[in-house]
GROMACS .gro file of C-alpha atoms in nm:
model
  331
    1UNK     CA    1   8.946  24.657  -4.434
    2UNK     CA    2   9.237  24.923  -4.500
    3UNK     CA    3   9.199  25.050  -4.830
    4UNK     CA    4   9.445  24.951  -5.078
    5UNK     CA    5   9.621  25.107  -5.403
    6UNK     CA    6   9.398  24.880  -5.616
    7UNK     CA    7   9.105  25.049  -5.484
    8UNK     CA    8   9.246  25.349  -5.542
    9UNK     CA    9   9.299  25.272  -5.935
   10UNK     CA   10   8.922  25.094  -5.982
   11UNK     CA   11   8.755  25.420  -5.855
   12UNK     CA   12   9.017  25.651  -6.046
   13UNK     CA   13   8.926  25.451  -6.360
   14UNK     CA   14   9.307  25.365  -6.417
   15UNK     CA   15   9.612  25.077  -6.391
   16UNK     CA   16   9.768  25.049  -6.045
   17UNK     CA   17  10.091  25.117  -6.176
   18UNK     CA   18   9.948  25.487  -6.250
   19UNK     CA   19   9.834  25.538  -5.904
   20UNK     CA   20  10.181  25.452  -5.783
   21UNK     CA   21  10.356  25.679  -6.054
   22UNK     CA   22  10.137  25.939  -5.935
   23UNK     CA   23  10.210  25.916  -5.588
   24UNK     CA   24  10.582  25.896  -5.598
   25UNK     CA   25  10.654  26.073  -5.926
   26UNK     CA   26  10.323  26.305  -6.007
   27UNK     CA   27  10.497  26.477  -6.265
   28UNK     CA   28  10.480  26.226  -6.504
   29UNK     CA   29  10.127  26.222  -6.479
   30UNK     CA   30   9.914  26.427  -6.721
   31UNK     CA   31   9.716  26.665  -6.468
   32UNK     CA   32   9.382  26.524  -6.506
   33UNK     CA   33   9.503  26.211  -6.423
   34UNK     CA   34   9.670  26.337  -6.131
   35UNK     CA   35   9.381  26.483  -6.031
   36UNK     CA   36   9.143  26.191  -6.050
   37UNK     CA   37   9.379  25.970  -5.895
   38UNK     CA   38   9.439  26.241  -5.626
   39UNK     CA   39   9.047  26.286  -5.563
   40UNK     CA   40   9.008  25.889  -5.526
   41UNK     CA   41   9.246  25.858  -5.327
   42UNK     CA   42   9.087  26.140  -5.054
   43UNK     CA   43   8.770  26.019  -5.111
   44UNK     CA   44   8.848  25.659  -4.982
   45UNK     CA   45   9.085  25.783  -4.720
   46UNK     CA   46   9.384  25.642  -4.913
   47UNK     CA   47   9.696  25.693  -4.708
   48UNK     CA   48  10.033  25.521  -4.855
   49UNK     CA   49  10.239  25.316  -4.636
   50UNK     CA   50  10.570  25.526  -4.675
   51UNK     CA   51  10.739  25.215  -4.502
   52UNK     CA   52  10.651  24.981  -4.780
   53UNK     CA   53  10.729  25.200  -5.054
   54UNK     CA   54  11.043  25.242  -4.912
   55UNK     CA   55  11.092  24.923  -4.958
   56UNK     CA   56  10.984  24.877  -5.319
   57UNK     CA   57  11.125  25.224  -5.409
   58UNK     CA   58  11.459  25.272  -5.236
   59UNK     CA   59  11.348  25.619  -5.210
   60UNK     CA   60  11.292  25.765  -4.856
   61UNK     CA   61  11.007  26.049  -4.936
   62UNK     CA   62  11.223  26.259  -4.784
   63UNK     CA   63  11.413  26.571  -4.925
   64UNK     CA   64  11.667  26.810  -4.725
   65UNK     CA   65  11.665  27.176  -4.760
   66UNK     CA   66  11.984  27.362  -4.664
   67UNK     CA   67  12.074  27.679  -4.570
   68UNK     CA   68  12.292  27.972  -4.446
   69UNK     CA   69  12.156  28.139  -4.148
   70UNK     CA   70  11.775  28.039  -4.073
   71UNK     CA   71  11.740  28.349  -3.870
   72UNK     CA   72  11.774  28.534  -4.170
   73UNK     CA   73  11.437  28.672  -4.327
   74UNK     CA   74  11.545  28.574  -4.676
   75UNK     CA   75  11.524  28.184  -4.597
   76UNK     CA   76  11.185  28.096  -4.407
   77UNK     CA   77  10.964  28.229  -4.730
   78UNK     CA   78  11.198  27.970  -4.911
   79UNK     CA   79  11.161  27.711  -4.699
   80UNK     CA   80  10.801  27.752  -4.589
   81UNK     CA   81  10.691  27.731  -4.968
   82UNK     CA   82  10.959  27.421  -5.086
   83UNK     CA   83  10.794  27.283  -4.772
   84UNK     CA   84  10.419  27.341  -4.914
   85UNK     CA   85  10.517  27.223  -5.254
   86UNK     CA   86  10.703  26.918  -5.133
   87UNK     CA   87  10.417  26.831  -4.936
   88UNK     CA   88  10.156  26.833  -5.264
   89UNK     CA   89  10.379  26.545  -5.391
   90UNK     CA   90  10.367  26.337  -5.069
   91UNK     CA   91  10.733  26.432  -4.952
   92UNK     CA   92  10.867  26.529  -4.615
   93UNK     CA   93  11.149  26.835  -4.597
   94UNK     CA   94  11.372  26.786  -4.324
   95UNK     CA   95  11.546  27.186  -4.270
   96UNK     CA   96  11.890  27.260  -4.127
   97UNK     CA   97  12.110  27.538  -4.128
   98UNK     CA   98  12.504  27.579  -4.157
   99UNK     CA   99  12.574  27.914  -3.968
  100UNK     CA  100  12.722  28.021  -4.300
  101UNK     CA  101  12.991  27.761  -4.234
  102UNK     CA  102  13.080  27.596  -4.523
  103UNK     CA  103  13.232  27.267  -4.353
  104UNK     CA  104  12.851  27.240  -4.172
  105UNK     CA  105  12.731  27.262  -4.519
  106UNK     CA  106  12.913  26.939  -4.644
  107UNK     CA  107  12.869  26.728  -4.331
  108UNK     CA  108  12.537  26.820  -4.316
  109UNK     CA  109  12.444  26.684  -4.723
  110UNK     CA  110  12.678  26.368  -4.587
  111UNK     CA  111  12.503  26.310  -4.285
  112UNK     CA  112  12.130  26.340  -4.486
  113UNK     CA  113  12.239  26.127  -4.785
  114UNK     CA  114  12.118  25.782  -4.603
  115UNK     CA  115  11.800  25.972  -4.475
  116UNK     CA  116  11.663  26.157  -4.801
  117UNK     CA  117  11.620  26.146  -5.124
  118UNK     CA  118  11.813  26.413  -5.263
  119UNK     CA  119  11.881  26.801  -5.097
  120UNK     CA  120  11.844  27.168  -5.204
  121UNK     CA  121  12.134  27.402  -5.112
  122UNK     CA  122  12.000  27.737  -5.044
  123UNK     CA  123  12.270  27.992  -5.161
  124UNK     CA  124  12.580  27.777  -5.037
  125UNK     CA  125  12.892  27.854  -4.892
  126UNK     CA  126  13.074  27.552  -5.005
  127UNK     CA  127  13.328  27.565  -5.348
  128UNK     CA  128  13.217  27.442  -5.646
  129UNK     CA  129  13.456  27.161  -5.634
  130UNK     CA  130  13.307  27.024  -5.306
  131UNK     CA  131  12.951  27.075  -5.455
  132UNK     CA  132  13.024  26.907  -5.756
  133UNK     CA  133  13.171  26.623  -5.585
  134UNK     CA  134  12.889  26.587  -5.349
  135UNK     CA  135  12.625  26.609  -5.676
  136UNK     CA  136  12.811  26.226  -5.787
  137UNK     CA  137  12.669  26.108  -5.434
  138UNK     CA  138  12.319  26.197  -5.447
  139UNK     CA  139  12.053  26.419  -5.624
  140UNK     CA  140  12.142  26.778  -5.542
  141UNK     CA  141  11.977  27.108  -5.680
  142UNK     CA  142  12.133  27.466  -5.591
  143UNK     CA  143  11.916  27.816  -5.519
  144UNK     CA  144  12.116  28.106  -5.625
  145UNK     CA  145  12.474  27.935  -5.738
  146UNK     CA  146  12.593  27.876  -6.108
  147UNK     CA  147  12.723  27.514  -6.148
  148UNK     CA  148  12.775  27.314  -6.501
  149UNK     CA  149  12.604  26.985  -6.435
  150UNK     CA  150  12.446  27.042  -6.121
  151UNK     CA  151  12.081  27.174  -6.165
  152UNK     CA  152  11.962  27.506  -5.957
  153UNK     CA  153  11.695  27.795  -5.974
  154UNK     CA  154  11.867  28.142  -6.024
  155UNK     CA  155  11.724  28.439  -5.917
  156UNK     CA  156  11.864  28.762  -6.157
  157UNK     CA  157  12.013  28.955  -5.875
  158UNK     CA  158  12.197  29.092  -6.119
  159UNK     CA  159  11.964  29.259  -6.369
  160UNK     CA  160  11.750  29.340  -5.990
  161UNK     CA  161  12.110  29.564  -5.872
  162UNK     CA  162  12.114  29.736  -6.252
  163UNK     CA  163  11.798  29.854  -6.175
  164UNK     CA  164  11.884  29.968  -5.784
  165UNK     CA  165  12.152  30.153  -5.969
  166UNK     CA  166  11.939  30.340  -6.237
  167UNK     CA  167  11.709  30.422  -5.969
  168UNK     CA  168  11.985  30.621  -5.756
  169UNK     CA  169  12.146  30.726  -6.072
  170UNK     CA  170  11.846  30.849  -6.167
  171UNK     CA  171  11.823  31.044  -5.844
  172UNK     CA  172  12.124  31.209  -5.898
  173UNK     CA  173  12.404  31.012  -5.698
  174UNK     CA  174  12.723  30.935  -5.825
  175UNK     CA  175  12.927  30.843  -5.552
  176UNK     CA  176  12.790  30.522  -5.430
  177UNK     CA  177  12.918  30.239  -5.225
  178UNK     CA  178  12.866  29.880  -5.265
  179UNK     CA  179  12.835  29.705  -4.942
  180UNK     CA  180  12.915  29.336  -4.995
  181UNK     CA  181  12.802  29.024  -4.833
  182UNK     CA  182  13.053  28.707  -4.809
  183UNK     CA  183  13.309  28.669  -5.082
  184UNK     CA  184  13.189  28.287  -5.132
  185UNK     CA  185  12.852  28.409  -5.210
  186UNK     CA  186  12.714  28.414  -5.541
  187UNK     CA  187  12.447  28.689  -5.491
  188UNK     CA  188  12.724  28.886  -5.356
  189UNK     CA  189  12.963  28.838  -5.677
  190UNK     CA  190  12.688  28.877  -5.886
  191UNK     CA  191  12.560  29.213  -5.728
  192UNK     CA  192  12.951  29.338  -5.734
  193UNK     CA  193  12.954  29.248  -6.102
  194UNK     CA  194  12.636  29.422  -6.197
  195UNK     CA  195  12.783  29.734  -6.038
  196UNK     CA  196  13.091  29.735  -6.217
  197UNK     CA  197  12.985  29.745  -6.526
  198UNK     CA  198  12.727  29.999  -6.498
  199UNK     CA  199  12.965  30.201  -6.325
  200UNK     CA  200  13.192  30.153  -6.592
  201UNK     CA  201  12.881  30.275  -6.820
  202UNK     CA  202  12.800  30.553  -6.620
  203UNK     CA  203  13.069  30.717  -6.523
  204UNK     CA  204  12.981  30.618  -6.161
  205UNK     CA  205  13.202  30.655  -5.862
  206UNK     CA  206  13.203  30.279  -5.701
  207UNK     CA  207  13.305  30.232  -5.362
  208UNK     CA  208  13.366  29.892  -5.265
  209UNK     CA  209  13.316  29.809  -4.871
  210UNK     CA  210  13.358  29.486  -4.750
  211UNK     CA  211  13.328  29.133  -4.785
  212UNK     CA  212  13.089  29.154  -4.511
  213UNK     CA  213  12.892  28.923  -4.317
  214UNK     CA  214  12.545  28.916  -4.456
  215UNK     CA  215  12.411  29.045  -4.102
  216UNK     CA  216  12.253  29.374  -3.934
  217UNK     CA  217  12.608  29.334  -3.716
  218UNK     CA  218  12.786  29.348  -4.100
  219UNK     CA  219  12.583  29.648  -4.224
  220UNK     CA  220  12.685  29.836  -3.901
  221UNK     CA  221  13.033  29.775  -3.952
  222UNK     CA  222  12.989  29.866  -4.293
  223UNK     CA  223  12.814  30.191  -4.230
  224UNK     CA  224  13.139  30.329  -4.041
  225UNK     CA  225  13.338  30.344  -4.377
  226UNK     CA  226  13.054  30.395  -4.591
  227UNK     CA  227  13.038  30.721  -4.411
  228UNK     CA  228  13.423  30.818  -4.373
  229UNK     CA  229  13.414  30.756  -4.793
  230UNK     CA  230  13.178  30.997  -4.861
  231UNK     CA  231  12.876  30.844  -5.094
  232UNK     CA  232  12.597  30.973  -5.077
  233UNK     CA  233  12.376  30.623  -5.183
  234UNK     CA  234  12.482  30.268  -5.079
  235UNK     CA  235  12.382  29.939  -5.231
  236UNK     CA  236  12.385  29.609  -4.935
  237UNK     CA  237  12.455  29.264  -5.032
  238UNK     CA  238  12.067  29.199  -4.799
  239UNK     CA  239  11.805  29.380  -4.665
  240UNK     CA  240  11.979  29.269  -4.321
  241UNK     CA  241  12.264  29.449  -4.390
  242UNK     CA  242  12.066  29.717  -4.483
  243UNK     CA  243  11.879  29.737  -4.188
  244UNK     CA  244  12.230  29.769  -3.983
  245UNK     CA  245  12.326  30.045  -4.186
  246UNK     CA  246  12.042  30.271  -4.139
  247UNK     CA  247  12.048  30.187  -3.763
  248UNK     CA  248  12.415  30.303  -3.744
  249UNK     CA  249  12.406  30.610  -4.010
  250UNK     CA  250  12.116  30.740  -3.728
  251UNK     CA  251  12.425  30.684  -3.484
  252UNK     CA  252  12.695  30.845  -3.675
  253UNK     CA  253  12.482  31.151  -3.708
  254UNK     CA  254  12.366  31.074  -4.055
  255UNK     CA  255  11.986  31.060  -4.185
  256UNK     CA  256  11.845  30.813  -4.442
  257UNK     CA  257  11.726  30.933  -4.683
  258UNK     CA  258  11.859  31.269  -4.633
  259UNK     CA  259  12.262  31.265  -4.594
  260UNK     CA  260  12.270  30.870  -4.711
  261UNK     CA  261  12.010  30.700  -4.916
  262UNK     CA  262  12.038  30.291  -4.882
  263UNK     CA  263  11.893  30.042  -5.070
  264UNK     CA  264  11.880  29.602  -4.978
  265UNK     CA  265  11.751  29.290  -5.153
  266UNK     CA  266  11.520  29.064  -5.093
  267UNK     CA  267  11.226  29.304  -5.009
  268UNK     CA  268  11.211  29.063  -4.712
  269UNK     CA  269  10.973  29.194  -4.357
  270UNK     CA  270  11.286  29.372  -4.264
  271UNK     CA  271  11.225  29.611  -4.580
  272UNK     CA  272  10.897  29.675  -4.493
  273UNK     CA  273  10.881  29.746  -4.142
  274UNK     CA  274  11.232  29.938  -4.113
  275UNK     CA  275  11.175  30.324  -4.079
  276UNK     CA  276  11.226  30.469  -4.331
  277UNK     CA  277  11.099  30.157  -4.509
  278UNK     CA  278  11.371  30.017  -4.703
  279UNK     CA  279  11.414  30.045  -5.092
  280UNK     CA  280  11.528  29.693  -5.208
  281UNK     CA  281  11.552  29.436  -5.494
  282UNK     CA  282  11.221  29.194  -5.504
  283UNK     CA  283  11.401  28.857  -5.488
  284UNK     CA  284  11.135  28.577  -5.571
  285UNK     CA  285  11.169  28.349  -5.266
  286UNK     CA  286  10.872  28.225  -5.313
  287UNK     CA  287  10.899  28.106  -5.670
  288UNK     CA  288  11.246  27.977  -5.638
  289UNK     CA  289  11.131  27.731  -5.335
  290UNK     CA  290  10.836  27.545  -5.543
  291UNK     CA  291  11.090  27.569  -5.854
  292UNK     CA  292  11.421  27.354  -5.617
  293UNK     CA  293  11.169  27.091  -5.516
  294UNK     CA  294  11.031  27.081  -5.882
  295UNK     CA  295  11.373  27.019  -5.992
  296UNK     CA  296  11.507  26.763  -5.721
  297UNK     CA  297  11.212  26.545  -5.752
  298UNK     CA  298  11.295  26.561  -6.159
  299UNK     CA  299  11.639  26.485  -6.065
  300UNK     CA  300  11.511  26.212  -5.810
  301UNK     CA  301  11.289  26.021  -6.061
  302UNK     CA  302  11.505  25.996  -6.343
  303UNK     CA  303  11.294  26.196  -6.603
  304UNK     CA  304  11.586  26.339  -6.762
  305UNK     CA  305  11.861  26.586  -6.678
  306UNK     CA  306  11.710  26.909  -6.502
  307UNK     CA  307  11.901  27.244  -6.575
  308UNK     CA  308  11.910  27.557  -6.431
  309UNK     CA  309  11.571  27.794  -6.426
  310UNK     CA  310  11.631  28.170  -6.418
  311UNK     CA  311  11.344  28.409  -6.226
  312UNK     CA  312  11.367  28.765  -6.284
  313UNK     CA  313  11.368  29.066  -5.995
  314UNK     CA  314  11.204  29.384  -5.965
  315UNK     CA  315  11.276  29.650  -5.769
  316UNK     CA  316  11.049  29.807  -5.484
  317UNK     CA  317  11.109  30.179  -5.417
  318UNK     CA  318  11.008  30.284  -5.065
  319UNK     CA  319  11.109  30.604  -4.818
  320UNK     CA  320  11.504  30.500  -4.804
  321UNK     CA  321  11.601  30.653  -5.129
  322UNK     CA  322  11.589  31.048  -5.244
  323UNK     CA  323  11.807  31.272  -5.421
  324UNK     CA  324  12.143  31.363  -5.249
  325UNK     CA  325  12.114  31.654  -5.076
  326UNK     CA  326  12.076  32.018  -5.269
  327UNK     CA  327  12.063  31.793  -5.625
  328UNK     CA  328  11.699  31.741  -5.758
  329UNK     CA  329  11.642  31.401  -5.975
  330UNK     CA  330  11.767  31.388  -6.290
  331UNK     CA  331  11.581  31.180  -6.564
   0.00000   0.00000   0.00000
């Protein structure tokens, strides 16, 4: 005989109506109940019939996951752990990507609102106007955009770009450019601000160069004016970008660290494996993909209004940085 969600509860020691609660909404169980139920459930080979709770549930146990440009290294650590997380509370991510096309973006969360349960937008392209609209239709949690009423995880590119900046500062530079990534992105605006106002501190020379795209293409094309300006340090809006411009300051005649020093974000592979390795901004991929599923299954079962959770950055300093040349660093 198949084994049932009553079984399930007489072996856990607890009411049915937990074991369902902590199938389809775990955290509202205490963790030792979770856990029993969890354990009672493997041991008697307990698998729910997603069908039926459909059904009883109107919920799908499915969640959609959104973002800009999968072949980016930034996304797949995002996506791989929302995935792993999503999967601990018994729910499917279905994955697509816009090709940083914000009208993709919206037909996309249209096209999954029938077929999930809520979605996580991954640093979006679309206006807040569209996303707040969109929020009224079904549960939706941003990664990496500031919206009143609509929950999201934040990762402090911001404070992570101060600290980029103090590094080369603290190098000696103080002519440094500020390659940008799309003007609809908040990383990028947020980066951009961050600079300002410790330039504006500082006494720093800031030279802006862009919006670019967020690509290896966009750092190369960057690179070209980076060089004809004259800094001697350069901040990308990515470690992609980054990547492009070391690639095309070896072109132009220019070495890294020695004539240009260049620093990312994300500390994605790219960083480590580009010669010289790349210094960049730690952004916590990782963190932020358990956090969105955290939040849109909150959001999903009703246990209250999620806000907006804030992970700080770091820095990682590699072989892509130095003092400019004949200056030693200063402290």
């Amino acid at each position: 005989m198949a084994v049932t969600i009553r079984d399930v509860a007489r072996v856990s020691g607890v009411h049915v109506s937990t074991v369902s609660r902590t199938l389809s909404a775990a955290h509202l169980v205490s963790p030792d109940t979770r856990a029993r139920v969890l354990a009672a459930a493997d041991a008697l080979g307990y698998r729910p019939n997603r069908a039926a709770r459909a059904l009883s549930t109107s919920r799908t146990g499915n969640l959609g996951l959104i973002v800009a440009d999968i072949a980016n290294p930034f996304f797949p650590p995002l996506v791989k752990s929302a995935q792993a997380q999503a999967r601990e509370r018994d729910y499917h991510v279905f994955v697509a990507d816009t090709d940083e096309r914000p009208e993709v973006e919206e037909e996309l969360v249209r096209s999954m609102a029938k077929q999930v349960d809520g979605v996580l937008l991954v640093a979006p392209r679309l206006a807040n106007r569209v996303i707040a609209e969109l929020s009224h239709e079904l549960p939706l949690v941003v990664v990496n955009r500031r919206l009143r009423g609509v929950p999201g995880v934040l990762m402090d590119v911001g404070s992570g770009a101060r600290r980029a900046l103090d590094h080369l500062l603290g190098l000696g530079h103080r002519e440094i450019a500020l390659a940008t990534g799309p003007h609809t992105a908040w990383t990028s605006r947020e980066i951009e601000r961050a600079a300002e106002g410790l330039a504006a501190e500082r006494g720093v020379l800031l030279q802006r160069v862009g919006p670019n795209p967020p690509t290896e293409e966009g750092g190369r094309s960057a690179a070209e004016e980076v060089a004809a300006g004259g800094a001697s340090a350069v901040l990308a809006h990515n470690d992609l970008m980054a990547f492009g411009l070391v690639r095309q300051a070896a072109e132009l005649g220019l070495s890294v660290p020695g004539d240009l020093s260049v620093v990312g974000v994300d500390n994605s592979h790219v960083a480590r494996y580009c010669s010289p390795a790349l210094t960049t901004v730690e952004m916590p991929v990782s963190a932020a993909g358990r956090g969105a599923v955290d939040l849109l299954l909150q959001a999903v079962g009703a246990g209250g209004p999620p806000g907006t959770v804030s992970l700080d950055t770091g820095l990682v300093v590699r072989e892509s940085t130095a003092p400019p040349r004949g200056v030693g660093a200063v402290d």
